[in-house]
PDB file of C-alpha atoms and ligand atoms in Angstrom:
ATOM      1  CA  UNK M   1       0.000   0.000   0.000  1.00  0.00           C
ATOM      2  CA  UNK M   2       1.485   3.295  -0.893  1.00  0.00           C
ATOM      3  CA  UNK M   3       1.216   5.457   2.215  1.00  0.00           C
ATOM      4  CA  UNK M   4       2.003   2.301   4.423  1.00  0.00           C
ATOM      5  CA  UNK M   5       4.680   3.383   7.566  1.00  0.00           C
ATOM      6  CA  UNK M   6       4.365   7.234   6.417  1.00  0.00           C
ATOM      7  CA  UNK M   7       4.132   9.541   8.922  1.00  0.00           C
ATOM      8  CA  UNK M   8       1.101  12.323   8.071  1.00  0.00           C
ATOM      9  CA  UNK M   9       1.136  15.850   9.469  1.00  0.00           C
ATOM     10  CA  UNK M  10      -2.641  16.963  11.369  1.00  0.00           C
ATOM     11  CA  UNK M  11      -3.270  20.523  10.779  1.00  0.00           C
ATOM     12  CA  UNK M  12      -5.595  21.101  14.278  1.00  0.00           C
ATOM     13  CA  UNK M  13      -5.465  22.331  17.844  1.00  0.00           C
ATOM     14  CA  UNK M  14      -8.591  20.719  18.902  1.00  0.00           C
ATOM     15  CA  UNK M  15      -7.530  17.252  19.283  1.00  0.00           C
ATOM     16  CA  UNK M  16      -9.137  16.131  15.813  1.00  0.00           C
ATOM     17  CA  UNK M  17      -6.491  13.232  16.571  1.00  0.00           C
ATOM     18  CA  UNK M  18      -8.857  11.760  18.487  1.00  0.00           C
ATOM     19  CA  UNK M  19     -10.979  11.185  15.624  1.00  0.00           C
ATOM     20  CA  UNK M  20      -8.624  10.575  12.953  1.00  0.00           C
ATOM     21  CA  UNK M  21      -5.444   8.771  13.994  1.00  0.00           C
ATOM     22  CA  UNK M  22      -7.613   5.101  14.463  1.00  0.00           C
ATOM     23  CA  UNK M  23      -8.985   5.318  10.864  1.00  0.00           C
ATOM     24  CA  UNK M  24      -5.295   6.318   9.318  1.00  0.00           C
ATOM     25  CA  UNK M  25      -3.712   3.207  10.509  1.00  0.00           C
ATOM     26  CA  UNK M  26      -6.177   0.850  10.103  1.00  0.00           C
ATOM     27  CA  UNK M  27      -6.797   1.224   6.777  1.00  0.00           C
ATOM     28  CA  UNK M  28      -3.220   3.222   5.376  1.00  0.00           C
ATOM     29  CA  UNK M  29      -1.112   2.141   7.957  1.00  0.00           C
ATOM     30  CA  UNK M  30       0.191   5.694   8.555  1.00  0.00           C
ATOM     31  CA  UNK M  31       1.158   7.112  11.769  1.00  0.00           C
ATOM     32  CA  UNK M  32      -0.645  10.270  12.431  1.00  0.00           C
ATOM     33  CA  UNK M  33       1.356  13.345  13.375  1.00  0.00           C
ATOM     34  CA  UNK M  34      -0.243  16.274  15.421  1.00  0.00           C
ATOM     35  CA  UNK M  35       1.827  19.561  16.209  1.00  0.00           C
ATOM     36  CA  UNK M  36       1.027  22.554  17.965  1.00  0.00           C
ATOM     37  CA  UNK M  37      -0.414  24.615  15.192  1.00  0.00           C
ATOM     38  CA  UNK M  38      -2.817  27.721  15.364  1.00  0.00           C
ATOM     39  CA  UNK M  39      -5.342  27.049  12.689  1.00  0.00           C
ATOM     40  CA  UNK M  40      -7.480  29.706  13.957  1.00  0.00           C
ATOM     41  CA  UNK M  41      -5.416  32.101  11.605  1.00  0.00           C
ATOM     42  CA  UNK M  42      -7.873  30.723   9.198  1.00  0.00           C
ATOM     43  CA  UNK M  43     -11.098  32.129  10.876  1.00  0.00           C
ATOM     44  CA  UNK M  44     -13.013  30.912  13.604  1.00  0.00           C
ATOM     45  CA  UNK M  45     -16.573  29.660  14.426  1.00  0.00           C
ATOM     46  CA  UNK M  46     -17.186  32.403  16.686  1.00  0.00           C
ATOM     47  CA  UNK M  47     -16.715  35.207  13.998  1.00  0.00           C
ATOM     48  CA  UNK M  48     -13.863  36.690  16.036  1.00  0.00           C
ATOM     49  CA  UNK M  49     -11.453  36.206  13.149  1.00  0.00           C
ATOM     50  CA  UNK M  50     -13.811  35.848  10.014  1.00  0.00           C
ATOM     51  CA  UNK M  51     -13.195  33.538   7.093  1.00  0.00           C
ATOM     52  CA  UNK M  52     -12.814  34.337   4.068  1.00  0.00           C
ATOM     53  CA  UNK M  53     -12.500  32.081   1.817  1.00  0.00           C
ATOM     54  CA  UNK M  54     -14.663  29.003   1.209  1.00  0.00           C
ATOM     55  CA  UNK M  55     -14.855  26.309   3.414  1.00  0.00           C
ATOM     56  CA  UNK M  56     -12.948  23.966   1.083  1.00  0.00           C
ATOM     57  CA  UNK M  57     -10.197  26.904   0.350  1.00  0.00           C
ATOM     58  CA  UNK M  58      -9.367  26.793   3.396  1.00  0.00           C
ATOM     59  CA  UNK M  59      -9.908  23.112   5.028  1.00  0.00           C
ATOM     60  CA  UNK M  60      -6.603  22.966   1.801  1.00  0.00           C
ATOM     61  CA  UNK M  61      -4.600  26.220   3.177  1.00  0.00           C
ATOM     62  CA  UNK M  62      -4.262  24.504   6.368  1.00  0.00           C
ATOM     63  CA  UNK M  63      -3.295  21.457   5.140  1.00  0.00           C
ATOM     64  CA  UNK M  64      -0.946  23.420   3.035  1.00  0.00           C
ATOM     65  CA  UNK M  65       0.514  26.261   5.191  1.00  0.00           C
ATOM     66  CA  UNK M  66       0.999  23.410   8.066  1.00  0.00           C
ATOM     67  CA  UNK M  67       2.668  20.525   5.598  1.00  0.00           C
ATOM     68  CA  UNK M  68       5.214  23.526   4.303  1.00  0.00           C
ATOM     69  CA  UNK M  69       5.823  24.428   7.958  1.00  0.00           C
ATOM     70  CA  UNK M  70       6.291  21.630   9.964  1.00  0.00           C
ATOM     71  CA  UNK M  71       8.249  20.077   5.944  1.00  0.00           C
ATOM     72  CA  UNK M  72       5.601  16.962   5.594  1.00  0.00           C
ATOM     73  CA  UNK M  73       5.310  15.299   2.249  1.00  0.00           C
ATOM     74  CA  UNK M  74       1.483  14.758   3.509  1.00  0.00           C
ATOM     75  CA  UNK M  75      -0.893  16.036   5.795  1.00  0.00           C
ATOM     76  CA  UNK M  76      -4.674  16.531   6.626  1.00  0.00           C
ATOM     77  CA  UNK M  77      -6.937  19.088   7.676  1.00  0.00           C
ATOM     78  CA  UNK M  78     -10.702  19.237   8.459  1.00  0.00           C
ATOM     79  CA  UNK M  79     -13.439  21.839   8.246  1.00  0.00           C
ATOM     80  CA  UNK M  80     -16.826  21.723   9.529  1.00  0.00           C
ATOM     81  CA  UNK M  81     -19.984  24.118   8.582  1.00  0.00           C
ATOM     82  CA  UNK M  82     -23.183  24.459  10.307  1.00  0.00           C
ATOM     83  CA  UNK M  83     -26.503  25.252   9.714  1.00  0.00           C
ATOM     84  CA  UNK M  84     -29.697  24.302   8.210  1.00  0.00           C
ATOM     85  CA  UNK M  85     -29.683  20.644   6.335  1.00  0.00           C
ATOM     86  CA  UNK M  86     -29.368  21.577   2.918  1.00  0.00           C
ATOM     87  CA  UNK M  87     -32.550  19.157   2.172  1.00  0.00           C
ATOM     88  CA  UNK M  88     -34.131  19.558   4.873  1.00  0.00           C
ATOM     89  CA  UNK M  89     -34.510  23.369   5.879  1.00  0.00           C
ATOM     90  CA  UNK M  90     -35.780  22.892   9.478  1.00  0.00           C
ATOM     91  CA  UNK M  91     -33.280  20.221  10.603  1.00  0.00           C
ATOM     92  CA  UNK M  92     -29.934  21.613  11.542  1.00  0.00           C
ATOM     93  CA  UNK M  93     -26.820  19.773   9.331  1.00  0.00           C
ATOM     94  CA  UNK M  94     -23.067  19.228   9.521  1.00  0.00           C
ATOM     95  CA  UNK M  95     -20.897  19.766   6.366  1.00  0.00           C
ATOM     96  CA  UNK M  96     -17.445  18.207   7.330  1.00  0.00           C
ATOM     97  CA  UNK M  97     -14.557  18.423   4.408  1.00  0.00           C
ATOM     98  CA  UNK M  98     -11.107  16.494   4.725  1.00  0.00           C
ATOM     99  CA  UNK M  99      -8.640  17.048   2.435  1.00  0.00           C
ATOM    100  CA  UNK M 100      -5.343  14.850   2.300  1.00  0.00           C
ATOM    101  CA  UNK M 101      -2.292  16.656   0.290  1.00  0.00           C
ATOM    102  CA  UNK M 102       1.053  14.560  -0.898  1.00  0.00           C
ATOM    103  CA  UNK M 103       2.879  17.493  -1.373  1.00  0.00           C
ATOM    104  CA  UNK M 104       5.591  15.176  -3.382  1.00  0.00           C
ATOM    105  CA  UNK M 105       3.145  14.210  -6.159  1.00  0.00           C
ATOM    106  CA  UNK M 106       1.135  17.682  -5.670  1.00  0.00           C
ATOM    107  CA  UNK M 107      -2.244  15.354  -5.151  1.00  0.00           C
ATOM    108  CA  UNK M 108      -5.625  16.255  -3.415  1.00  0.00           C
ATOM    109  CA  UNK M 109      -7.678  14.146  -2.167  1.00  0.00           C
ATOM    110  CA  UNK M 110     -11.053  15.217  -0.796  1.00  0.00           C
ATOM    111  CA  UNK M 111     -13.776  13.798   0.918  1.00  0.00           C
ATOM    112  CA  UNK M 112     -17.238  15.198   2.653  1.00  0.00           C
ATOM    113  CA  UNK M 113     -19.983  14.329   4.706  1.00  0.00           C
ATOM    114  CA  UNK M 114     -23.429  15.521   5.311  1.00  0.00           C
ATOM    115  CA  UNK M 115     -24.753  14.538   8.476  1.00  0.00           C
ATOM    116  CA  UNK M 116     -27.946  15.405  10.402  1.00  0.00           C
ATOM    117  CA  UNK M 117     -25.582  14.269  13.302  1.00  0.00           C
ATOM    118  CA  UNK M 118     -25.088  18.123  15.045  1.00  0.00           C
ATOM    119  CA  UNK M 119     -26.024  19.201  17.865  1.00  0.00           C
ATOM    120  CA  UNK M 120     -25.730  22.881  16.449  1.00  0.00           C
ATOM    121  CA  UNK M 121     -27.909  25.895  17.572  1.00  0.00           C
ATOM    122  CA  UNK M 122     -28.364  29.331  19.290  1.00  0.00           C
ATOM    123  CA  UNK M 123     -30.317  31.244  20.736  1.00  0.00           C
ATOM    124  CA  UNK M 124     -30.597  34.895  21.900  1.00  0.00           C
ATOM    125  CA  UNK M 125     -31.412  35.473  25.639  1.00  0.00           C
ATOM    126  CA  UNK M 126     -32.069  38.168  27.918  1.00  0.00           C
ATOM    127  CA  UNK M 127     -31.643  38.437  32.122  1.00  0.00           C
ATOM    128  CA  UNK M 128     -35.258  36.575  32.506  1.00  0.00           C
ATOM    129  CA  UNK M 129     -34.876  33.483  29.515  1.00  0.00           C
ATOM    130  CA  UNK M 130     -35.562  30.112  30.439  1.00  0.00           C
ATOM    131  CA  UNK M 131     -32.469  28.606  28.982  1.00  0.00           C
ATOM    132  CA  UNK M 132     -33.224  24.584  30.614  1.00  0.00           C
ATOM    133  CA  UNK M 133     -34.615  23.049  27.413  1.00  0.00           C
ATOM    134  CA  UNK M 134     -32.012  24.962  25.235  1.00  0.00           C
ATOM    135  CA  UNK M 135     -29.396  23.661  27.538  1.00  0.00           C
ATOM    136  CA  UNK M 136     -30.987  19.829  27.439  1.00  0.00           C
ATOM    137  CA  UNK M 137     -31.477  20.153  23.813  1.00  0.00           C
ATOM    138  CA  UNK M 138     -27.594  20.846  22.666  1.00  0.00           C
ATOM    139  CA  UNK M 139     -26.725  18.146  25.408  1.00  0.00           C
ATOM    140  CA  UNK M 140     -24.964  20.563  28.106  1.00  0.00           C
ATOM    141  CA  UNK M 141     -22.395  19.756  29.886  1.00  0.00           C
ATOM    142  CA  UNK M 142     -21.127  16.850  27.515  1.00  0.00           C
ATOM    143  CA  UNK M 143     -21.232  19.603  24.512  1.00  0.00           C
ATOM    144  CA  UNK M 144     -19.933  22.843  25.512  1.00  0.00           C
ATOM    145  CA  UNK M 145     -21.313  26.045  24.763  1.00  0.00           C
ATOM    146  CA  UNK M 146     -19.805  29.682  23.575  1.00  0.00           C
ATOM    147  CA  UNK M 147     -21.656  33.226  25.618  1.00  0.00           C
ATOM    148  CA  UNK M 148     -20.805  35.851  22.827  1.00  0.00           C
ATOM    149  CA  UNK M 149     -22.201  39.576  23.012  1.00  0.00           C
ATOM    150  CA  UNK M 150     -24.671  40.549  20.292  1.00  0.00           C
ATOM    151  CA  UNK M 151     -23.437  44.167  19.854  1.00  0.00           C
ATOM    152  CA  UNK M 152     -19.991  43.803  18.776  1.00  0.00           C
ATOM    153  CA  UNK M 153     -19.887  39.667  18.473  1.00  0.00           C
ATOM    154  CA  UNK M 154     -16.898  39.544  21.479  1.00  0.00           C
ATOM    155  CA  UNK M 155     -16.966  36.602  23.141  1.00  0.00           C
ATOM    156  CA  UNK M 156     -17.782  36.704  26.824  1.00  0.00           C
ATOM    157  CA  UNK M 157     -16.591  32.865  27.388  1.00  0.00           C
ATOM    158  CA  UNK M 158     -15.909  29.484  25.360  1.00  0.00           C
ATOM    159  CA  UNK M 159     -15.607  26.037  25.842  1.00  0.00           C
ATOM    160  CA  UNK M 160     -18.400  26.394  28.931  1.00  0.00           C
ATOM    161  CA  UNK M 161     -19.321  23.225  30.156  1.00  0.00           C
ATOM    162  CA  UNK M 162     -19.891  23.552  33.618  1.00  0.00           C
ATOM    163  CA  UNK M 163     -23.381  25.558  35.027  1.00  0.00           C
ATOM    164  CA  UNK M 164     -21.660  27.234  37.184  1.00  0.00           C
ATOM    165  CA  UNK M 165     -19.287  28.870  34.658  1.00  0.00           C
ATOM    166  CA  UNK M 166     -21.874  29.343  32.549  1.00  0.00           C
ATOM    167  CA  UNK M 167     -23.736  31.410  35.202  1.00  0.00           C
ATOM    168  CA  UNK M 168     -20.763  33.423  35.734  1.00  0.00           C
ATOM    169  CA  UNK M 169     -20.268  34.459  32.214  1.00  0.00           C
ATOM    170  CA  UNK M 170     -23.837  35.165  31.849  1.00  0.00           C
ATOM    171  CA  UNK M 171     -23.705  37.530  34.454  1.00  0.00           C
ATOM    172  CA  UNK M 172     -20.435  39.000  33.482  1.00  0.00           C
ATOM    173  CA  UNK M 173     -22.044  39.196  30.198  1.00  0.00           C
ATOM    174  CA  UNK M 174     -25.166  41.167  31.404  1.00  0.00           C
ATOM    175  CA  UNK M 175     -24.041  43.774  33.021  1.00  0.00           C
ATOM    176  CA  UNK M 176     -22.832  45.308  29.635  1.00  0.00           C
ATOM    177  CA  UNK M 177     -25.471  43.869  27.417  1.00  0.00           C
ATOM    178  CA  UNK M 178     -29.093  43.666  27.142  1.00  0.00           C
ATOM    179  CA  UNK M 179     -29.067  40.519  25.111  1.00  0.00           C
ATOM    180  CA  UNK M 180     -26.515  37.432  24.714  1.00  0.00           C
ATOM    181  CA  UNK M 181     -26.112  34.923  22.039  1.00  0.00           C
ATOM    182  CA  UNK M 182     -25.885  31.398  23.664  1.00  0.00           C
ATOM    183  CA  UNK M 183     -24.368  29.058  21.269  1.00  0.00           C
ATOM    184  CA  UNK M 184     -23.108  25.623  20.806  1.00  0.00           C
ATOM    185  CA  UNK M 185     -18.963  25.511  20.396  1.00  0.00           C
ATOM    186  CA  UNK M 186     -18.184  23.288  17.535  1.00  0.00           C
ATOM    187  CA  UNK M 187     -14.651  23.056  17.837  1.00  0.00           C
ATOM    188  CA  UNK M 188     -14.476  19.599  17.842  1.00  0.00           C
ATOM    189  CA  UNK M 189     -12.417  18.773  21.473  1.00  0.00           C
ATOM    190  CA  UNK M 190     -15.581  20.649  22.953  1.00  0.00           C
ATOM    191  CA  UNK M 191     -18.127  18.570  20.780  1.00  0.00           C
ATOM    192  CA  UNK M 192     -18.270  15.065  20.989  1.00  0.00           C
ATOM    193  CA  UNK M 193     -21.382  14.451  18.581  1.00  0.00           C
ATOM    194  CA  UNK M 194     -18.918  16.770  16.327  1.00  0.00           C
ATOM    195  CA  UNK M 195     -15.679  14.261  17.138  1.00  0.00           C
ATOM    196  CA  UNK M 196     -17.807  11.154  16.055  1.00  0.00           C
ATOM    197  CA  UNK M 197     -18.844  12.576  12.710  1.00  0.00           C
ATOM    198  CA  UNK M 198     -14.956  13.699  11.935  1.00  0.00           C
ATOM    199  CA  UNK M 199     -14.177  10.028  12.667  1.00  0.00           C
ATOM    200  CA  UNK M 200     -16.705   8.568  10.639  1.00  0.00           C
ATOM    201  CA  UNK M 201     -15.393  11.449   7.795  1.00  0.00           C
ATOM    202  CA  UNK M 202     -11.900  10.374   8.300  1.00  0.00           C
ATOM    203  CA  UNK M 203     -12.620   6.715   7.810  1.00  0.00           C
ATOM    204  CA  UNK M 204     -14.053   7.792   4.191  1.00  0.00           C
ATOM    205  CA  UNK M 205     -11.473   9.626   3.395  1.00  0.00           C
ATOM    206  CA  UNK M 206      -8.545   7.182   4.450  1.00  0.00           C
ATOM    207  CA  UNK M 207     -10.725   4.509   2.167  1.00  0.00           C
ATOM    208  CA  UNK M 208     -10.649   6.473  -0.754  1.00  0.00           C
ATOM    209  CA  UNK M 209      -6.979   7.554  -0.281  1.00  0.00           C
ATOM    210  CA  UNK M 210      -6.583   3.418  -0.063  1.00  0.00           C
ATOM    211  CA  UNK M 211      -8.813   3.481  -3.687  1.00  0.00           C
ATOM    212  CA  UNK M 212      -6.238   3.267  -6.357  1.00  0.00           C
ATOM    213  CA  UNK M 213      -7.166   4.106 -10.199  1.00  0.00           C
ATOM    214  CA  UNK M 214      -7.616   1.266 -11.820  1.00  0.00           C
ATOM    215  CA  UNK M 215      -5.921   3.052 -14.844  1.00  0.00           C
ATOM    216  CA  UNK M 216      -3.100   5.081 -13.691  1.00  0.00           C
ATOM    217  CA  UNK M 217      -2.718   3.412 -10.137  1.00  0.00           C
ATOM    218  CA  UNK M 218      -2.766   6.993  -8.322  1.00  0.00           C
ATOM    219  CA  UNK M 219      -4.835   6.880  -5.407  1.00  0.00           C
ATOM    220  CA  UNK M 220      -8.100   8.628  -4.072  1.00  0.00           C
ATOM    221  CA  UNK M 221     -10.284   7.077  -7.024  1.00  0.00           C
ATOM    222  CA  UNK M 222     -13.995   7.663  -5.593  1.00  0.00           C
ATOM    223  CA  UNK M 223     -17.329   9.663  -6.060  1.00  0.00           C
ATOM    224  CA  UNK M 224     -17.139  12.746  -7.932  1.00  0.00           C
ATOM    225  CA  UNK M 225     -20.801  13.358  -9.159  1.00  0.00           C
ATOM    226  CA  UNK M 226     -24.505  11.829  -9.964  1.00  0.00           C
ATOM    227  CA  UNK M 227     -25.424  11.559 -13.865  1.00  0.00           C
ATOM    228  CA  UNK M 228     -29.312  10.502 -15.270  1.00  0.00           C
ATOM    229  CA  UNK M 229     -32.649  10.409 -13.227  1.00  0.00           C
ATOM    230  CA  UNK M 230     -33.940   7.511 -12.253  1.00  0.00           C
ATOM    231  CA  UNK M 231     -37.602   6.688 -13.439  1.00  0.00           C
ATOM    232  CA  UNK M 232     -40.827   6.714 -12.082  1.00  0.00           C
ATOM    233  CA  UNK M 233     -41.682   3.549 -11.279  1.00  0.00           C
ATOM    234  CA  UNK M 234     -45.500   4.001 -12.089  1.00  0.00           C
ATOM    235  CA  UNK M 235     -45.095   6.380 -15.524  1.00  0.00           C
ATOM    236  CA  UNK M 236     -41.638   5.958 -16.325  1.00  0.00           C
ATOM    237  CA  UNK M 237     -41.367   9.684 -16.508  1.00  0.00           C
ATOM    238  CA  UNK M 238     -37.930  11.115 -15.067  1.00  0.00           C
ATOM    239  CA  UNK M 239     -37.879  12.160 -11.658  1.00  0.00           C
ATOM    240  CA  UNK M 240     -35.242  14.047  -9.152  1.00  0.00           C
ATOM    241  CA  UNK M 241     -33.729  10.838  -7.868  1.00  0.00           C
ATOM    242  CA  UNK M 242     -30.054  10.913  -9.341  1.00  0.00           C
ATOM    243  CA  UNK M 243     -29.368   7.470 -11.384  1.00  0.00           C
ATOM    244  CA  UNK M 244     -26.242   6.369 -10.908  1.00  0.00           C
ATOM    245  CA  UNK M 245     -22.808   7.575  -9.482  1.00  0.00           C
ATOM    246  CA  UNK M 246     -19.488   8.761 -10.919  1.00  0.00           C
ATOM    247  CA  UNK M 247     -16.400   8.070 -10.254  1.00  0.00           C
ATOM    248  CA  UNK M 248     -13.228   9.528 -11.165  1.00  0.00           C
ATOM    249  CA  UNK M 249      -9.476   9.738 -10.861  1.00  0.00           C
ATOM    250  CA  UNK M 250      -7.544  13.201  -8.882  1.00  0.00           C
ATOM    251  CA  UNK M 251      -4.802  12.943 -11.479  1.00  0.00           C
ATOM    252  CA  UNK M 252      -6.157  11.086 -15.076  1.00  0.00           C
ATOM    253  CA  UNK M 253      -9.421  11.563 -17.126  1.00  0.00           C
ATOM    254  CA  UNK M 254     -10.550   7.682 -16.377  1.00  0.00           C
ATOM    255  CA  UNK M 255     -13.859   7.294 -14.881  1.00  0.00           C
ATOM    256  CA  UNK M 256     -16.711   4.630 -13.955  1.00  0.00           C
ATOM    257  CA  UNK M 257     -20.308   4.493 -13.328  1.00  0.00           C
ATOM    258  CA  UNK M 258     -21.428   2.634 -10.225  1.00  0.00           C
ATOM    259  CA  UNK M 259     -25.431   1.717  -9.044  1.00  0.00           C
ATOM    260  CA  UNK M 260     -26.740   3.942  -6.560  1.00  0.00           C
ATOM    261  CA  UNK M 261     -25.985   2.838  -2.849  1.00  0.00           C
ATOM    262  CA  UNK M 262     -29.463   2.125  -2.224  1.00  0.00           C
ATOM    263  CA  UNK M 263     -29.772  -0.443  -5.166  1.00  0.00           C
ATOM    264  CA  UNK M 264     -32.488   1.898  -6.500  1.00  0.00           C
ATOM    265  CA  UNK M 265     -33.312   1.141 -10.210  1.00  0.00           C
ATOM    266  CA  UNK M 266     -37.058   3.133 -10.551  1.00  0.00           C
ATOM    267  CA  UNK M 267     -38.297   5.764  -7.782  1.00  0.00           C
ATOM    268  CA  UNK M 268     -41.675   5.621  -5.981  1.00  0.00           C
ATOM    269  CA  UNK M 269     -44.439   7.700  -7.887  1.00  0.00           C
ATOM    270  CA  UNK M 270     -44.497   9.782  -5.021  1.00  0.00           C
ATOM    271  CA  UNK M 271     -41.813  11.170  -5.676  1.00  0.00           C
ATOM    272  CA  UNK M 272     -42.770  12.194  -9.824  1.00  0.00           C
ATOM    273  CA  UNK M 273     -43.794  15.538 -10.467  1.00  0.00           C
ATOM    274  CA  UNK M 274     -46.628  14.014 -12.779  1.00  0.00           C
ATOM    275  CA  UNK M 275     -47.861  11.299 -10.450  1.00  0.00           C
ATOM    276  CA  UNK M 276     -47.529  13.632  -7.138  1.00  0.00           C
ATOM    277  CA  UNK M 277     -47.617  16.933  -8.513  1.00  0.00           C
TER     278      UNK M 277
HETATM  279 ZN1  LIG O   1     -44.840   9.080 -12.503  1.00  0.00          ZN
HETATM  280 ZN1  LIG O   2      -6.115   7.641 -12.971  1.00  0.00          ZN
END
């Protein structure tokens, strides 16, 4: 296996390691390296340093910066984004990236996952909110929480996950403010719903970095996009349900069509815009 015995550089401060180093070796055999790097450079959840470029842009400049720093021939970073699920508007979602670089053979390899897995929200309070079912809902203590000022966005106190902290900073917090935002921290060493969905991401990733082309040999052959529609199973007419996937090579043009995960050949009528308009 080609990254068998290599050592790879972690790009993170919040112990992503955790998360990450199991999935490495079992299925690469590499030896994960973390060093003490300050990837908050790159913007922060809390809005305190803002980020500017896309999520992806920068998930690779830390992989990047840190591999030409620390003089890795490969390393991996991670980048989550929260909010609503981008099917299902009312739900909130995690988008997780990982990117893997080889800096020797200048390849990316990429991998994402959606999850509905988050225990991400916020909400805005005053001196006299009820904050019990917000606190039982984002699963306080386990999952710590950030008390940030609405006027100017300074945070008042992160990584709470103790009531009586939290009390203190909500009182610190009041006497200069009318309102507070209370929100979940998602830095993962705070979050531990966050932690398991980086693991399960980082076993993805480390299988498709173990995927070689079956053309060129390079590694990281996986999903790159959805072609057709399937049909409706009732009229035949096509509906929104993707047919099949595509896969493709990081370095040549070679590329193969595989069934959809769910076996799916036709789609439910309930699902056709004729038969369920
Ligand atoms: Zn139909
Ligand atoms: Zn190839």
């Amino acid at each position: 296996m080609r990254y068998r015995n290599q050592l790879v550089l972690l790009a993170s401060k919040h112990e992503k390691e955790k998360a990450i180093a199991a999935p490495f070796m079992t299925r690469l055999s590499c030896t994960l390296r973390v060093h003490d790097f300050d990837t908050d450079q790159f913007g922060t959840f809390t809005g305190e340093i803002p980020r500017t470029q896309s999520p992806y842009q920068t998930c690779l400049l830390k992989a990047k910066t840190a591999a030409e720093h620390f003089n890795y021939a490969c390393s991996v970073a991670s980048e989550g984004s929260f909010g609503p699920h981008p099917s299902f508007p009312f739900v909130p979602g995690a988008h997780e990236l990982m990117v893997f670089i080889d800096r020797e053979h200048d390849w990316i390899i990429a991998e994402q996952l959606v999850s509905q897995k988050t225990n991400y929200a916020m909400i805005t309070i005053n001196k006299n909110s009820d904050i019990n079912d917000f606190l039982k809902r984002v699963l306080f203590p386990s999952h710590a929480l950030i008390v940030q000022a609405i006027s100017d966005n300074h945070v008042v106190g992160k990584g709470i996950n103790d009531l009586d902290v939290l009390m203190h900073h909500l009182s610190l917090g009041f006497k200069t403010e009318k309102e507070l935002l209370l929100a979940t921290d998602m830095r993962a060493m705070m979050n531990p719903t966050r932690m398991e969905v980086i693991g399960e991401l980082a076993d993805k990733l480390a299988l498709r970095i173990a995927t070689p082309c079956a053309q060129c040999a390079c590694p990281g052959f996986g999903f790159k996009a959805t072609r057709g529609a399937l049909p409706c199973d009732c009229c035949g007419s096509s509906t929104s349900f993707y047919k099949e996937e595509v896969w493709g090579c990081i370095a040549c043009a070679h590329q193969e069509y595989k069934m959809r995960k769910d076996g799916l050949l036709k789609a439910e009528p309930t699902f056709c815009d004729y038969c369920n308009p």
